[in-house]
């Protein structure tokens, strides 16, 4: 109970007595169910963070980084990139590692991909026959060769190395992109018939449908390349201050991995209903992190 109380407050009692050496400014974005704004408001303090996959893991990181103040910046991906490229030191648990981003961000690893991170093709049920694949997962490489099907994706979002590479290779055949303030914005556009399909996580679609007005039914079709996220990552601006902060994040992950109460924080993070395969995958990954050194790129 004491451990959970310390986690909820963001800092343990001894940690609160430390004088902060500076501030880590974390990017936030309403991206349910992975990172959600409680009552639609961006977090102002640690206690305002929800407990999804990403915002919940951010709670764990902050609890293990008591030497810093922690501030939150409500920003979309384009604004985050602009600020970081201008030299402002920002950190994020929302960014996947890509070769292009390594020019302006440091990265470290957080945890293995969870089942909720398997991307699907999202379509309207009344259009599903156009995507029939004989009961097999759809091949994005084949889907991109069908110009009669119009896809739409959020601009500047990475879907992991496999899918990003396919989209880049497709060039003019790739789905168009739009600036989307929320991932669920494209699901509303799909329902309205603005395109034939988009790519999204099943849990994001479920969250959208729970809160959306009645309308055309959306279905989730497995994508052969869907589990393209090799590992969840944190990122900080590639400058001297960002290097110091990404090193602290990396150390926080290793502290979590070495925690003798690891099962406790995993349950607090993912809940009692955690998929057994995900639990085993997390523990195997943390076993390796506990024994290894820093993983910073």
CSV table of C-alpha atoms in Angstrom, one decimal:
chain,number,residue,atom,x,y,z
A,1,UNK,CA,0.0,0.0,0.0
A,2,UNK,CA,2.8,2.4,0.9
A,3,UNK,CA,4.4,1.7,-2.5
A,4,UNK,CA,1.2,2.5,-4.3
A,5,UNK,CA,0.8,5.7,-2.4
A,6,UNK,CA,4.3,6.8,-3.3
A,7,UNK,CA,3.6,6.0,-7.0
A,8,UNK,CA,0.3,7.9,-6.9
A,9,UNK,CA,2.0,11.0,-5.6
A,10,UNK,CA,4.8,10.7,-8.0
A,11,UNK,CA,7.6,10.9,-5.4
A,12,UNK,CA,8.5,8.9,-2.3
A,13,UNK,CA,9.0,10.7,1.0
A,14,UNK,CA,12.8,10.8,0.8
A,15,UNK,CA,12.7,11.9,-2.8
A,16,UNK,CA,10.5,14.9,-2.0
A,17,UNK,CA,13.3,16.2,0.3
A,18,UNK,CA,15.7,16.4,-2.6
A,19,UNK,CA,16.3,19.7,-4.3
A,20,UNK,CA,15.5,19.5,-8.0
A,21,UNK,CA,18.5,20.0,-10.3
A,22,UNK,CA,16.3,21.2,-13.2
A,23,UNK,CA,13.1,20.5,-15.0
A,24,UNK,CA,12.2,17.8,-17.5
A,25,UNK,CA,9.5,19.1,-19.8
A,26,UNK,CA,7.4,16.2,-21.1
A,27,UNK,CA,5.3,16.3,-24.3
A,28,UNK,CA,1.7,15.3,-23.7
A,29,UNK,CA,-1.1,14.6,-26.2
A,30,UNK,CA,-4.6,13.3,-25.8
A,31,UNK,CA,-4.1,9.9,-27.5
A,32,UNK,CA,-6.5,7.6,-25.7
A,33,UNK,CA,-6.3,4.9,-24.5
A,34,UNK,CA,-2.5,5.1,-24.5
A,35,UNK,CA,-2.2,8.6,-23.2
A,36,UNK,CA,-5.5,10.3,-22.0
A,37,UNK,CA,-6.4,13.7,-20.7
A,38,UNK,CA,-8.7,13.4,-17.6
A,39,UNK,CA,-11.9,15.4,-18.3
A,40,UNK,CA,-10.3,16.6,-21.5
A,41,UNK,CA,-7.7,18.7,-19.7
A,42,UNK,CA,-3.9,18.5,-20.3
A,43,UNK,CA,-2.0,17.5,-17.1
A,44,UNK,CA,-0.5,20.2,-15.0
A,45,UNK,CA,1.1,18.0,-12.4
A,46,UNK,CA,2.0,14.3,-11.9
A,47,UNK,CA,-1.3,13.6,-10.1
A,48,UNK,CA,-3.2,14.7,-13.3
A,49,UNK,CA,-1.7,11.9,-15.4
A,50,UNK,CA,-4.1,9.0,-16.3
A,51,UNK,CA,-2.9,5.4,-16.2
A,52,UNK,CA,-2.9,4.1,-19.7
A,53,UNK,CA,0.1,2.4,-21.3
A,54,UNK,CA,2.1,5.5,-22.0
A,55,UNK,CA,0.9,8.0,-19.3
A,56,UNK,CA,1.0,5.1,-16.8
A,57,UNK,CA,4.6,4.3,-17.6
A,58,UNK,CA,5.5,8.0,-17.5
A,59,UNK,CA,4.2,8.0,-13.8
A,60,UNK,CA,6.7,5.2,-13.1
A,61,UNK,CA,9.6,7.1,-14.7
A,62,UNK,CA,8.8,10.3,-12.8
A,63,UNK,CA,8.6,8.4,-9.5
A,64,UNK,CA,12.2,7.2,-10.2
A,65,UNK,CA,13.5,10.6,-11.3
A,66,UNK,CA,13.1,12.7,-8.1
A,67,UNK,CA,16.2,14.9,-8.8
A,68,UNK,CA,14.1,16.8,-11.4
A,69,UNK,CA,11.0,18.9,-11.5
A,70,UNK,CA,8.6,17.6,-14.0
A,71,UNK,CA,6.5,19.9,-16.3
A,72,UNK,CA,4.1,19.1,-19.1
A,73,UNK,CA,3.8,20.6,-22.5
A,74,UNK,CA,0.6,20.0,-24.5
A,75,UNK,CA,1.8,19.7,-28.1
A,76,UNK,CA,1.2,17.7,-31.3
A,77,UNK,CA,4.0,16.0,-33.1
A,78,UNK,CA,4.7,18.9,-35.6
A,79,UNK,CA,5.0,21.5,-32.8
A,80,UNK,CA,7.2,19.1,-30.7
A,81,UNK,CA,9.6,18.7,-33.6
A,82,UNK,CA,9.7,22.4,-34.3
A,83,UNK,CA,10.5,23.2,-30.7
A,84,UNK,CA,13.1,20.5,-30.4
A,85,UNK,CA,14.8,21.4,-33.7
A,86,UNK,CA,15.0,25.0,-32.4
A,87,UNK,CA,17.0,23.7,-29.4
A,88,UNK,CA,14.3,23.6,-26.7
A,89,UNK,CA,14.9,20.6,-24.5
A,90,UNK,CA,11.8,18.4,-24.4
A,91,UNK,CA,11.2,14.7,-23.7
A,92,UNK,CA,8.5,12.3,-24.9
A,93,UNK,CA,7.2,8.8,-24.4
A,94,UNK,CA,5.0,9.2,-27.5
A,95,UNK,CA,7.8,9.0,-30.1
A,96,UNK,CA,9.0,5.8,-31.8
A,97,UNK,CA,12.6,5.7,-32.9
A,98,UNK,CA,13.1,6.4,-36.6
A,99,UNK,CA,16.4,7.1,-38.5
A,100,UNK,CA,15.1,10.6,-39.4
A,101,UNK,CA,14.3,11.5,-35.8
A,102,UNK,CA,17.7,10.4,-34.5
A,103,UNK,CA,19.1,13.5,-36.2
A,104,UNK,CA,17.4,15.7,-33.5
A,105,UNK,CA,16.4,13.3,-30.7
A,106,UNK,CA,18.1,10.9,-28.3
A,107,UNK,CA,16.3,7.6,-27.6
A,108,UNK,CA,16.2,5.0,-24.9
A,109,UNK,CA,14.1,1.8,-24.6
A,110,UNK,CA,11.2,1.5,-22.1
A,111,UNK,CA,9.4,-1.8,-22.5
A,112,UNK,CA,8.5,-4.4,-25.1
A,113,UNK,CA,5.5,-3.9,-27.5
A,114,UNK,CA,2.2,-5.0,-25.9
A,115,UNK,CA,-0.6,-6.7,-27.7
A,116,UNK,CA,-2.6,-3.5,-27.6
A,117,UNK,CA,0.1,-2.1,-30.0
A,118,UNK,CA,-0.7,-4.4,-32.9
A,119,UNK,CA,-1.9,-2.2,-35.7
A,120,UNK,CA,-5.0,-3.0,-37.7
A,121,UNK,CA,-6.7,-1.7,-40.8
A,122,UNK,CA,-9.8,0.1,-39.8
A,123,UNK,CA,-12.7,0.1,-42.2
A,124,UNK,CA,-16.5,0.6,-42.2
A,125,UNK,CA,-18.4,-2.6,-42.0
A,126,UNK,CA,-20.4,-1.8,-45.1
A,127,UNK,CA,-17.1,-1.6,-47.1
A,128,UNK,CA,-15.5,-4.7,-45.5
A,129,UNK,CA,-16.1,-6.9,-48.6
A,130,UNK,CA,-13.5,-4.8,-50.5
A,131,UNK,CA,-10.8,-5.9,-48.0
A,132,UNK,CA,-11.6,-9.6,-47.9
A,133,UNK,CA,-8.4,-11.6,-47.6
A,134,UNK,CA,-9.8,-15.2,-47.2
A,135,UNK,CA,-9.7,-15.0,-43.4
A,136,UNK,CA,-5.9,-14.2,-43.4
A,137,UNK,CA,-4.3,-11.0,-42.1
A,138,UNK,CA,-4.2,-8.2,-44.7
A,139,UNK,CA,-0.9,-7.4,-46.3
A,140,UNK,CA,-0.2,-3.7,-46.3
A,141,UNK,CA,2.2,-4.2,-49.2
A,142,UNK,CA,-0.8,-5.5,-51.3
A,143,UNK,CA,-3.2,-2.9,-50.0
A,144,UNK,CA,-0.9,-0.1,-51.2
A,145,UNK,CA,-1.1,-1.4,-54.7
A,146,UNK,CA,-4.9,-0.9,-54.9
A,147,UNK,CA,-5.5,2.7,-56.0
A,148,UNK,CA,-9.2,2.2,-55.9
A,149,UNK,CA,-9.0,2.1,-52.0
A,150,UNK,CA,-8.2,5.5,-50.5
A,151,UNK,CA,-6.4,5.5,-47.2
A,152,UNK,CA,-5.8,8.4,-44.9
A,153,UNK,CA,-3.2,8.6,-42.1
A,154,UNK,CA,-2.1,11.3,-39.5
A,155,UNK,CA,0.8,13.4,-40.7
A,156,UNK,CA,4.2,12.9,-38.9
A,157,UNK,CA,3.1,9.8,-37.1
A,158,UNK,CA,5.4,6.8,-37.1
A,159,UNK,CA,3.9,3.3,-37.3
A,160,UNK,CA,7.1,1.5,-36.7
A,161,UNK,CA,10.0,0.6,-39.0
A,162,UNK,CA,8.2,-2.1,-41.1
A,163,UNK,CA,5.1,0.0,-41.9
A,164,UNK,CA,7.1,3.3,-42.2
A,165,UNK,CA,9.4,1.6,-44.8
A,166,UNK,CA,6.4,0.3,-46.8
A,167,UNK,CA,4.7,3.7,-46.8
A,168,UNK,CA,7.9,5.4,-47.9
A,169,UNK,CA,8.5,2.9,-50.7
A,170,UNK,CA,4.9,3.3,-51.9
A,171,UNK,CA,5.6,7.0,-52.6
A,172,UNK,CA,2.6,8.3,-54.6
A,173,UNK,CA,0.6,5.2,-53.9
A,174,UNK,CA,0.8,5.7,-50.2
A,175,UNK,CA,-2.3,7.0,-48.3
A,176,UNK,CA,-2.6,10.7,-48.0
A,177,UNK,CA,-1.9,12.3,-44.7
A,178,UNK,CA,-3.5,15.1,-42.8
A,179,UNK,CA,-2.7,17.0,-39.6
A,180,UNK,CA,-4.8,15.4,-36.9
A,181,UNK,CA,-5.0,16.9,-33.4
A,182,UNK,CA,-6.2,13.6,-32.1
A,183,UNK,CA,-5.9,10.1,-33.4
A,184,UNK,CA,-9.6,9.6,-33.1
A,185,UNK,CA,-10.2,12.5,-35.5
A,186,UNK,CA,-9.5,10.2,-38.4
A,187,UNK,CA,-11.9,7.6,-37.1
A,188,UNK,CA,-14.7,10.2,-37.3
A,189,UNK,CA,-13.6,11.0,-40.8
A,190,UNK,CA,-13.7,7.3,-41.7
A,191,UNK,CA,-17.2,7.0,-40.4
A,192,UNK,CA,-18.2,10.0,-42.5
A,193,UNK,CA,-16.9,8.3,-45.7
A,194,UNK,CA,-13.9,10.7,-46.2
A,195,UNK,CA,-11.7,7.7,-47.0
A,196,UNK,CA,-11.9,3.9,-47.2
A,197,UNK,CA,-9.4,2.9,-44.4
A,198,UNK,CA,-6.9,4.1,-41.9
A,199,UNK,CA,-4.4,2.3,-39.6
A,200,UNK,CA,-4.9,2.3,-35.8
A,201,UNK,CA,-4.7,0.2,-32.6
A,202,UNK,CA,-7.8,-1.8,-31.7
A,203,UNK,CA,-7.8,-0.3,-28.2
A,204,UNK,CA,-7.9,3.2,-29.7
A,205,UNK,CA,-10.9,2.3,-31.9
A,206,UNK,CA,-12.7,0.7,-28.9
A,207,UNK,CA,-12.2,3.9,-26.8
A,208,UNK,CA,-13.5,6.0,-29.7
A,209,UNK,CA,-16.6,3.9,-30.2
A,210,UNK,CA,-17.4,3.9,-26.4
A,211,UNK,CA,-17.7,7.7,-26.5
A,212,UNK,CA,-18.9,8.4,-30.1
A,213,UNK,CA,-22.4,9.2,-31.3
A,214,UNK,CA,-24.2,6.3,-33.1
A,215,UNK,CA,-23.1,5.9,-36.6
A,216,UNK,CA,-21.7,3.5,-39.2
A,217,UNK,CA,-19.9,0.5,-37.6
A,218,UNK,CA,-16.2,0.3,-37.7
A,219,UNK,CA,-14.3,-3.0,-37.8
A,220,UNK,CA,-10.7,-3.9,-37.2
A,221,UNK,CA,-8.9,-6.2,-39.6
A,222,UNK,CA,-5.6,-7.7,-38.6
A,223,UNK,CA,-2.5,-6.5,-40.5
A,224,UNK,CA,0.3,-8.9,-41.3
A,225,UNK,CA,2.9,-6.1,-40.6
A,226,UNK,CA,0.9,-4.8,-37.6
A,227,UNK,CA,3.3,-5.7,-34.8
A,228,UNK,CA,6.0,-3.5,-36.3
A,229,UNK,CA,6.9,-1.6,-33.1
A,230,UNK,CA,10.1,-3.4,-31.9
A,231,UNK,CA,10.2,-1.6,-28.5
A,232,UNK,CA,8.5,1.4,-26.8
A,233,UNK,CA,10.9,4.3,-26.4
A,234,UNK,CA,11.4,7.6,-24.7
A,235,UNK,CA,13.1,10.5,-26.5
A,236,UNK,CA,14.7,13.8,-25.6
A,237,UNK,CA,16.1,16.7,-27.6
A,238,UNK,CA,19.6,15.9,-29.0
A,239,UNK,CA,21.6,18.5,-27.1
A,240,UNK,CA,23.7,18.5,-23.9
A,241,UNK,CA,20.7,18.9,-21.5
A,242,UNK,CA,18.7,16.4,-23.4
A,243,UNK,CA,21.5,13.9,-23.1
A,244,UNK,CA,21.5,14.3,-19.3
A,245,UNK,CA,17.8,13.8,-19.2
A,246,UNK,CA,17.7,10.7,-21.4
A,247,UNK,CA,20.4,9.2,-19.3
A,248,UNK,CA,18.2,9.8,-16.2
A,249,UNK,CA,15.3,8.2,-18.0
A,250,UNK,CA,17.4,5.2,-19.0
A,251,UNK,CA,18.6,4.8,-15.4
A,252,UNK,CA,14.9,5.0,-14.1
A,253,UNK,CA,14.0,2.1,-16.4
A,254,UNK,CA,16.9,0.0,-15.0
A,255,UNK,CA,15.8,0.8,-11.5
A,256,UNK,CA,12.3,-0.4,-12.3
A,257,UNK,CA,13.8,-3.6,-13.9
A,258,UNK,CA,15.8,-4.2,-10.7
A,259,UNK,CA,12.9,-3.5,-8.3
A,260,UNK,CA,12.3,-6.6,-6.1
A,261,UNK,CA,8.6,-5.5,-6.1
A,262,UNK,CA,8.5,-5.5,-9.9
A,263,UNK,CA,5.2,-7.5,-10.1
A,264,UNK,CA,3.6,-4.8,-8.0
A,265,UNK,CA,4.4,-2.0,-10.3
A,266,UNK,CA,3.5,-4.0,-13.4
A,267,UNK,CA,0.1,-4.7,-11.9
A,268,UNK,CA,-0.3,-1.0,-10.8
A,269,UNK,CA,0.6,0.0,-14.4
A,270,UNK,CA,-1.3,-2.5,-16.5
A,271,UNK,CA,-4.0,-3.7,-14.1
A,272,UNK,CA,-4.9,-7.1,-12.8
A,273,UNK,CA,-6.3,-8.2,-16.2
A,274,UNK,CA,-2.9,-7.9,-18.0
A,275,UNK,CA,-2.7,-10.4,-20.8
A,276,UNK,CA,-0.5,-13.3,-19.7
A,277,UNK,CA,1.7,-13.2,-22.8
A,278,UNK,CA,2.3,-9.5,-22.3
A,279,UNK,CA,3.2,-10.1,-18.6
A,280,UNK,CA,5.8,-12.8,-19.6
A,281,UNK,CA,7.1,-10.5,-22.4
A,282,UNK,CA,7.5,-7.6,-19.9
A,283,UNK,CA,9.3,-9.7,-17.3
A,284,UNK,CA,11.7,-11.2,-19.9
A,285,UNK,CA,12.5,-7.8,-21.2
A,286,UNK,CA,13.0,-6.3,-17.7
A,287,UNK,CA,15.3,-9.3,-16.7
A,288,UNK,CA,17.6,-8.2,-19.6
A,289,UNK,CA,17.4,-4.6,-18.7
A,290,UNK,CA,18.2,-5.3,-15.0
A,291,UNK,CA,21.5,-7.1,-16.0
A,292,UNK,CA,22.5,-4.7,-18.8
A,293,UNK,CA,23.9,-1.2,-19.0
A,294,UNK,CA,22.5,2.0,-20.6
A,295,UNK,CA,20.7,1.7,-23.9
A,296,UNK,CA,20.9,5.2,-25.4
A,297,UNK,CA,21.0,6.1,-29.1
